[in-house]
Coordinates of C-alpha atoms in Angstrom, one line a residue:
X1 CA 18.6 3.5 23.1
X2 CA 20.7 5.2 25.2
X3 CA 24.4 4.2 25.1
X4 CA 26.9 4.7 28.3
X5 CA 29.8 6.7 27.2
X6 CA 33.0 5.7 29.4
X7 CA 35.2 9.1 28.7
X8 CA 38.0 7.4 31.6
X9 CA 40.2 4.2 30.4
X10 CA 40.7 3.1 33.7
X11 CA 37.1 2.6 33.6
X12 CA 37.1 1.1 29.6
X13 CA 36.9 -2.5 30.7
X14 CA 33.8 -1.4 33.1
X15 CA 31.8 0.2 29.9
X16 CA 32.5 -3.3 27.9
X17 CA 30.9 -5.1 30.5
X18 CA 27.9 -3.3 31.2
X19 CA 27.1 -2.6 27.5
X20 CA 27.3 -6.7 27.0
X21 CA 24.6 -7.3 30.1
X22 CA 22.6 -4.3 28.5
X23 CA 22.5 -5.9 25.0
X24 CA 22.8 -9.7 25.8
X25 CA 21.0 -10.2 28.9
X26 CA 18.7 -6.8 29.9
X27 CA 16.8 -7.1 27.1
X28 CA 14.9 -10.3 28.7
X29 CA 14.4 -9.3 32.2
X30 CA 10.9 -8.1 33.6
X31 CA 9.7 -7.4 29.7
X32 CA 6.1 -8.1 29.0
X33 CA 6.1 -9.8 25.7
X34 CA 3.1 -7.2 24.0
X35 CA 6.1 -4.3 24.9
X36 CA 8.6 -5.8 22.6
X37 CA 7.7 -4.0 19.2
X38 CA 5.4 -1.7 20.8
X39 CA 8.7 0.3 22.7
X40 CA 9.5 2.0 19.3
X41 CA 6.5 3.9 19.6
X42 CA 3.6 4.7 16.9
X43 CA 6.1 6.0 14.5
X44 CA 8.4 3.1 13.7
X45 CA 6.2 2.1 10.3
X46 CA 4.3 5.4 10.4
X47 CA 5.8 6.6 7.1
X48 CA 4.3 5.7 3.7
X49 CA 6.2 2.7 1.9
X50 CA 7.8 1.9 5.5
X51 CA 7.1 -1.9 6.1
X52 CA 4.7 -3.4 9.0
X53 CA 6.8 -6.3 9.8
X54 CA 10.0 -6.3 12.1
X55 CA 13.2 -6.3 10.5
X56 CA 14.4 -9.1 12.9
X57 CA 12.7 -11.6 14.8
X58 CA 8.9 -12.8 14.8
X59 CA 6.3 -10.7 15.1
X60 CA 4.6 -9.7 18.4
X61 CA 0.8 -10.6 18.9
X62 CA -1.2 -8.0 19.6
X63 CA -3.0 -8.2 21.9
X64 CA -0.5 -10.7 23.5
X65 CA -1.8 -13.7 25.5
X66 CA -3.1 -12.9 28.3
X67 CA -3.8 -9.8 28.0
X68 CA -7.0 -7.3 26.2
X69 CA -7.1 -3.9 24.7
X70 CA -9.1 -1.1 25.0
X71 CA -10.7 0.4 22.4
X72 CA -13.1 3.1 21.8
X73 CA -15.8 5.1 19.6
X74 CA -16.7 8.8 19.1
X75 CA -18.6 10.8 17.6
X76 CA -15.8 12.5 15.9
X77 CA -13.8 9.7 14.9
X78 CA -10.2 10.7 13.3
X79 CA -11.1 14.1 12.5
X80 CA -11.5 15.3 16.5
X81 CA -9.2 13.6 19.0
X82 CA -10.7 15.8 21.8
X83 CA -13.4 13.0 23.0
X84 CA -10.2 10.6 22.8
X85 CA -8.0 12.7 24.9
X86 CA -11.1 13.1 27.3
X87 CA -11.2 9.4 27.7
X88 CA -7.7 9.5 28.0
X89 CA -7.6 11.7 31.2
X90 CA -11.2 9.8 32.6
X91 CA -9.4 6.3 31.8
X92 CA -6.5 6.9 33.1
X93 CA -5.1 4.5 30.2
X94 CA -5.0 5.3 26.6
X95 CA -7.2 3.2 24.1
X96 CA -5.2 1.1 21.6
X97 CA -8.0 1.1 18.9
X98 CA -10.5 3.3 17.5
X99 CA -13.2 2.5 15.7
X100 CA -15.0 4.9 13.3
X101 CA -17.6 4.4 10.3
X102 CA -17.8 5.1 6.8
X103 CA -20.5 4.7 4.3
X104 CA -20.5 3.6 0.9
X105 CA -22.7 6.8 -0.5
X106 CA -20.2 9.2 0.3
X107 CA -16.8 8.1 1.9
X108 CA -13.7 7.6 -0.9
X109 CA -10.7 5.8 0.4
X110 CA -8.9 8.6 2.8
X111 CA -5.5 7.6 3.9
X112 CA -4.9 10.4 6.3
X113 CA -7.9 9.1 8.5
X114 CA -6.3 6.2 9.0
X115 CA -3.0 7.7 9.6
X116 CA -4.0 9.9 12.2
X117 CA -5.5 6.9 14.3
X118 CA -2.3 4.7 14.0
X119 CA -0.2 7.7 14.8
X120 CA -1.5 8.1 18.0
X121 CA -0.7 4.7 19.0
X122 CA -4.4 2.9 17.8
X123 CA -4.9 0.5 15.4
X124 CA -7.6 1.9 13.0
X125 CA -10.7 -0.3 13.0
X126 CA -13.0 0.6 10.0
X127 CA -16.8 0.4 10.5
X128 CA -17.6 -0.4 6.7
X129 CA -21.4 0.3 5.6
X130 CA -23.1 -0.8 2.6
X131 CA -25.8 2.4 2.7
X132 CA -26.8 6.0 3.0
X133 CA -26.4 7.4 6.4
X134 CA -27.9 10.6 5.2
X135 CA -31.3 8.7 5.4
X136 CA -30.9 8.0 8.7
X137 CA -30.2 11.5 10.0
X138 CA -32.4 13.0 7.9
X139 CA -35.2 10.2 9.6
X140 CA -33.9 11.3 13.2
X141 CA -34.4 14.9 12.4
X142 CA -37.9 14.1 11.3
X143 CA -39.1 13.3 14.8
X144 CA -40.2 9.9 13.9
X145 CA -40.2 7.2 16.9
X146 CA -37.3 4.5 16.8
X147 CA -39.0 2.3 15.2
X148 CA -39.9 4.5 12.6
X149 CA -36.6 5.2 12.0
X150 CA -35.4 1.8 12.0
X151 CA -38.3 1.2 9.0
X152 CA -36.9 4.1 7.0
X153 CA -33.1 3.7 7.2
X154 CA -33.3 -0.1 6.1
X155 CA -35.1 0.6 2.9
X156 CA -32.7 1.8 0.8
X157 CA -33.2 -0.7 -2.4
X158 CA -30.1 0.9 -4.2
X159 CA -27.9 -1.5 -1.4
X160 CA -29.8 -4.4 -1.3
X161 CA -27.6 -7.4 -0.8
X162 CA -28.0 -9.2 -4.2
X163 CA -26.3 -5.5 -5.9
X164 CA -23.3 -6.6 -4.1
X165 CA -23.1 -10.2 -5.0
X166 CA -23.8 -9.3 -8.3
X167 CA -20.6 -7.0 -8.5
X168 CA -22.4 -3.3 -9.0
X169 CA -20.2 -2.1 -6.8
X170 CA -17.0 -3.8 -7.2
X171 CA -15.3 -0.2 -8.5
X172 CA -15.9 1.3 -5.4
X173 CA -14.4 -1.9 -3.4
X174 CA -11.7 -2.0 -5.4
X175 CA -10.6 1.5 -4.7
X176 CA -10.7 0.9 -1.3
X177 CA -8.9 -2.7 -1.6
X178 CA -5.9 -0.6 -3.4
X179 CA -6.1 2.0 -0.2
X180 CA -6.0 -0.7 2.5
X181 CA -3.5 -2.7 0.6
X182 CA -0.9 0.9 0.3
X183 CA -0.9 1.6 4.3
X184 CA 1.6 0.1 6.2
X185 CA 0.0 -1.1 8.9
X186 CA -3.4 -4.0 10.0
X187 CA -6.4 -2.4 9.2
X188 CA -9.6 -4.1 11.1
X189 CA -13.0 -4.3 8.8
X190 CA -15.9 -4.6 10.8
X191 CA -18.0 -4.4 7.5
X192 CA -21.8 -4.7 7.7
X193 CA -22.4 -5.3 11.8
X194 CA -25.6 -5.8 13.7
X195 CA -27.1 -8.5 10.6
X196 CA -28.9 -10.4 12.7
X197 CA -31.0 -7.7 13.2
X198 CA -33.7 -5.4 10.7
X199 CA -32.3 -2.2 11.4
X200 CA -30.1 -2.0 7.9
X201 CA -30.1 -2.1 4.8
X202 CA -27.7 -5.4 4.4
X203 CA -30.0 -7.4 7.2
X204 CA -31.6 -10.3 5.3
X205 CA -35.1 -9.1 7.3
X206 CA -35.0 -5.6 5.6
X207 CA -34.6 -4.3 2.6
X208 CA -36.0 -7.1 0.4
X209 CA -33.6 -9.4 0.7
X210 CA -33.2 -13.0 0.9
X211 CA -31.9 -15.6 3.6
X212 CA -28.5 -16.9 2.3
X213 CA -27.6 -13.7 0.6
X214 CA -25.5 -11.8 3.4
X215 CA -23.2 -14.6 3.6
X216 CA -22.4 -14.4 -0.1
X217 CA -22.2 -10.5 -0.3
X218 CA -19.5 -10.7 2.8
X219 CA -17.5 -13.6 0.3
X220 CA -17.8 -11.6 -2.3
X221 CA -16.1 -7.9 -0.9
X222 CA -13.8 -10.2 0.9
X223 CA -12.8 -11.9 -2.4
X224 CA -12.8 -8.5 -4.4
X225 CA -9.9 -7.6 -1.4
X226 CA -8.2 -10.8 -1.6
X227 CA -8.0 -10.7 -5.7
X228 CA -6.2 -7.0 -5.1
X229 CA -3.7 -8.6 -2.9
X230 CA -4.9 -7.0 0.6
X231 CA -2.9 -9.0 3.5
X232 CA -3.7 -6.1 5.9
X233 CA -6.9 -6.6 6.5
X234 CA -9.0 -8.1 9.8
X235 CA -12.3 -9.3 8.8
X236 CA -14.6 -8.6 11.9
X237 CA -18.0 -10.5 11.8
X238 CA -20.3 -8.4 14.0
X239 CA -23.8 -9.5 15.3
X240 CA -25.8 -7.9 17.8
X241 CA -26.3 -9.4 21.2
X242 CA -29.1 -12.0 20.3
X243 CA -32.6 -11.4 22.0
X244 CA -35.7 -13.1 20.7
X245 CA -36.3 -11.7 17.7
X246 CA -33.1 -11.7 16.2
X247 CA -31.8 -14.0 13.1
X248 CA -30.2 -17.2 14.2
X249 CA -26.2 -16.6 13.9
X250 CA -25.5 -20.3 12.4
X251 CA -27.1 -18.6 8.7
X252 CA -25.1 -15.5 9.0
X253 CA -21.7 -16.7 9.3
X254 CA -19.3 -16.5 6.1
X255 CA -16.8 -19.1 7.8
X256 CA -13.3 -19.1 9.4
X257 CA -11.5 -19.3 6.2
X258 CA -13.6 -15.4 5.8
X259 CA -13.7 -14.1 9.2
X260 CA -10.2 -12.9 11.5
X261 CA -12.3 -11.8 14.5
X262 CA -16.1 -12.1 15.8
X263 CA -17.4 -8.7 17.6
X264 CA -20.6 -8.2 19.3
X265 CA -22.6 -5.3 20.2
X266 CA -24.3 -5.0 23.2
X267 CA -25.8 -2.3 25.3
X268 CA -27.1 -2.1 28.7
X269 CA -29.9 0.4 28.7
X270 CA -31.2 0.2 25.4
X271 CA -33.4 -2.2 23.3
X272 CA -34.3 -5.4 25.1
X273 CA -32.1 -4.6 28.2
X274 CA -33.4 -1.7 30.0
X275 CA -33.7 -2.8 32.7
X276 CA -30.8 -3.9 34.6
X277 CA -28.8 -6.7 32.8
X278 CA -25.6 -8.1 33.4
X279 CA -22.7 -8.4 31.1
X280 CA -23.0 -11.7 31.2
X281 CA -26.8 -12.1 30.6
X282 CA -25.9 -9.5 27.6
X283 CA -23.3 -11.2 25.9
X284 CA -23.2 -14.9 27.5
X285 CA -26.0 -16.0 25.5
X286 CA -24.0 -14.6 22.3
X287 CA -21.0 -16.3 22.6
X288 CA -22.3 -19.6 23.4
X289 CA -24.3 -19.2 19.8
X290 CA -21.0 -18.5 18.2
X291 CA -19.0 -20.6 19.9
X292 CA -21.0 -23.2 18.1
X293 CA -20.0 -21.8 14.8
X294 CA -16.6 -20.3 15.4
X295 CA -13.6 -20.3 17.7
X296 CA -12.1 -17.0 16.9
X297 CA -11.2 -14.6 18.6
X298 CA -13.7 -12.7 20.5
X299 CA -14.2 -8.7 20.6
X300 CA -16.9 -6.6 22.1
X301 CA -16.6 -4.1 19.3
X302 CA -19.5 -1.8 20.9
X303 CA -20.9 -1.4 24.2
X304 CA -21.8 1.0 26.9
X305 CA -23.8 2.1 29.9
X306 CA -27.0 4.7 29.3
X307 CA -26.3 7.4 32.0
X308 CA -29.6 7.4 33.1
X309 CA -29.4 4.6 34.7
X310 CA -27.8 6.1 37.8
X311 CA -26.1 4.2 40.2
X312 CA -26.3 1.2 38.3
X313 CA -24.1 2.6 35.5
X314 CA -20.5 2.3 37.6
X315 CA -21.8 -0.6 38.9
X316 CA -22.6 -2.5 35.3
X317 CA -18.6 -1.3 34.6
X318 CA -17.1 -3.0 37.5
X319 CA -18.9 -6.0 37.0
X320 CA -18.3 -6.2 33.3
X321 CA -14.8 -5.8 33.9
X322 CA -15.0 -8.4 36.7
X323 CA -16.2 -10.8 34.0
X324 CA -14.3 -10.4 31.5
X325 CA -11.5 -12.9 32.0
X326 CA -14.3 -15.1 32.5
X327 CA -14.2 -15.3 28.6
X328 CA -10.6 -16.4 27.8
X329 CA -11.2 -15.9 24.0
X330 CA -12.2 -12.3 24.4
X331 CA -9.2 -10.0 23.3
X332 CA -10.8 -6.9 23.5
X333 CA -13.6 -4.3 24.3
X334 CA -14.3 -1.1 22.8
X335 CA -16.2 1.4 24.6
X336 CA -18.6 4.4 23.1
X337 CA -17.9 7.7 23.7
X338 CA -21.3 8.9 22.1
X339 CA -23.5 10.9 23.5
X340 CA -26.2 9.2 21.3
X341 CA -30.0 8.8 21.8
X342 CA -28.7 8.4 25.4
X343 CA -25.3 9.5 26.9
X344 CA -23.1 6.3 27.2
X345 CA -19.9 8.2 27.8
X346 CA -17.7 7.1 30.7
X347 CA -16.8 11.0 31.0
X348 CA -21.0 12.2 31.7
X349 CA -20.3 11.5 35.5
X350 CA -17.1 11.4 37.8
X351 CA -18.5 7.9 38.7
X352 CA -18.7 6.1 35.4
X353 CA -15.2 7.8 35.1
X354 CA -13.8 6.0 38.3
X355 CA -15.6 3.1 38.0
X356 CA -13.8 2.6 34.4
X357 CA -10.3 4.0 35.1
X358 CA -10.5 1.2 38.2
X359 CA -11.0 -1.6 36.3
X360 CA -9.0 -0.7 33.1
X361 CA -5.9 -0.3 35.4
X362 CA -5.8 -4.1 35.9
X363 CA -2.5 -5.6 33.9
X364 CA -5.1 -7.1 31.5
X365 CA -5.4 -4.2 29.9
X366 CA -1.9 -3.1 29.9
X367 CA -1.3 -3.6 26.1
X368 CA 0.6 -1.1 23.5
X369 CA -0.5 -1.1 20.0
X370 CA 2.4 -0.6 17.4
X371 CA 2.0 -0.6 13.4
X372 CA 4.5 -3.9 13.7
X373 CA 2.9 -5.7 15.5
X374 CA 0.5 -9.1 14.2
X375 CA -3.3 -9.1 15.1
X376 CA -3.9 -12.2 16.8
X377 CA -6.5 -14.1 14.9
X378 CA -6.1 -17.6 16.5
X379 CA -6.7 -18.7 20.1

């Protein structure tokens, strides 16, 4: 903070006065409440052993009421922020979380990744998978149709869901308890998304499982991470946007007492909606079938536009955007930057670009992650 120096006595008394307005009253004029803890910038409890809670006063919500964050997804994750910076510049707003995936076959606990995310102002959200993801690029490689792959990629019997109930691989999520637990800031878990569909190992429609069992294998990591002391941690429950086919949500849900935030994946160009489908007929449907099983908070924790879908793809933004506060329990959206199967970047066309960096430049969306601040988990 800068301090007025006052080198003149005859002008002594003057300093006084204005350093008591700056300190007594200044402090709560024209501040938005999410700015509070978020002015000390990304560094404040960046350092190892530094704590995550404010020396003084309560901590700030993020996001505050109100208000929603931006998040985002790329192919690079926290080893490339190039795509991020891209966004950046598109946007015209920086995103305030990033989610990336790891899976359990070949990702240790790595403390810089998550570092380098909440040192550029994000809060890291971990996409946690109970699989091989090398059998799922080696199936895409292979030229076999979608579903195909989808056949392949959820038959890996070493993850089934009754292994993890069963505690096989409770080494492994201790390790990563203890690595949560040592950072110094929330972590989000979006561990095991999309169960409601067959696409994955841990769906109870793949993989020779049995109906009951995801709800107990979510329990159980949870209580492996609870027994280690983790107080960091945001449990997101993550279905897919229902359609038909898909497992009834009511099964799949651990509870409130197991669950900090409910995300949902939806996609407008792909699967059951390529035609043109609204945000609302995407996720509407969704949230009405969750609402009936939870009132947490709401994120969209994946979604995009396919950019072949022309004119229609700025359009979708704006009206998605446009509905948004529709759904006061929604605190946030993150966006993919993956140029996957299809290209559902907002940087593939000066358009998509426009149409995003309009709509994100509402104050909605004015929100400023800091390591600090508390993840709002009630509404």
């Amino acid at each position: 903070m800068l301090r007025p120096t006052v080198p003149r006595v005859g002008l002594a008394l003057a300093g006084v006065l204005l350093l008591g307005y700056a300190f007594v009253v200044a402090p709560g004029v024209g501040r938005d409440p999410g700015t509070e803890v978020a002015a000390r910038g990304p560094q404040a409890s960046a350092t190892p052993g530094a704590s995550a809670t404010p020396t003084t006063g309560p901590a700030v919500p993020f996001p505050p009421a109100g208000r929603a964050f931006v998040g985002l997804m790329t192919d690079a994750g926290p080893y490339d922020f190039a795509p991020v910076d891209r966004f950046t510049a598109a946007a015209g707003r920086a995103p305030q979380v990033m989610l990336f995936g790891a899976d359990w076959a070949s990702a240790a606990f790595d403390r810089s990744l998550f570092d380098r995310i909440a040192d550029r102002g994000m809060m890291p959200m971990l996409g946690w998978e109970p699989w091989d993801h090398a059998v799922d690029r080696a199936a895409r490689r292979s030229g076999l149709t979608p579903r195909q792959i989808d056949k392949v990629r959820s038959g890996q019997p070493q993850y089934r869901l009754a292994r993890i109930i069963a505690g096989d691989f409770d080494g492994y999520l201790r390790s990563w308890a203890e690595g949560v637990k040592s950072l110094d800031y929330p972590v989000a878990i979006r561990f095991a998304h999309e169960m409601n569909g067959g696409w994955y190992p841990w769906g109870e429609k793949a993989n020779g499982n049995r109906p009951g069992e995801y709800v107990r294998a979510w329990r159980h990591v949870h209580d492996v991470f609870s027994a280690a002391g983790v107080t960091n941690a945001v449990w997101v429950w993550s279905p897919n946007a229902r359609w038909n086919k898909s497992t009834g949500l009511a099964t799949l849900y651990p509870g409130d007492d197991y669950v900090d935030w409910v995300g949902i994946t939806g996609y407008f160009g792909h699967g059951a909606w390529t035609r043109y489908t609204s945000f609302d007929q995407i996720f509407g449907p969704t949230i009405a079938e969750i609402r009936a099983v939870s009132r947490k908070p709401l994120v969209v924790t994946e979604t995009g536009v396919a950019g072949d879908t022309g004119a229609d793809k700025p359009n979708w933004i704006r009206q998605a955007f446009r509905s948004l506060p529709r759904y006061p329990d929604l605190i946030g959206l993150i966006w993919f930057e993956v140029d996957k199967e299809k290209d559902w970047r907002i940087t593939d066309t000066p358009a998509a670009a426009a149409a995003f960096a309009e709509s994100v430049a509402d104050e909605r969306y004015e929100v400023t992650w800091s390591p600090s601040m508390r993840p709002r988990t009630g509404v």
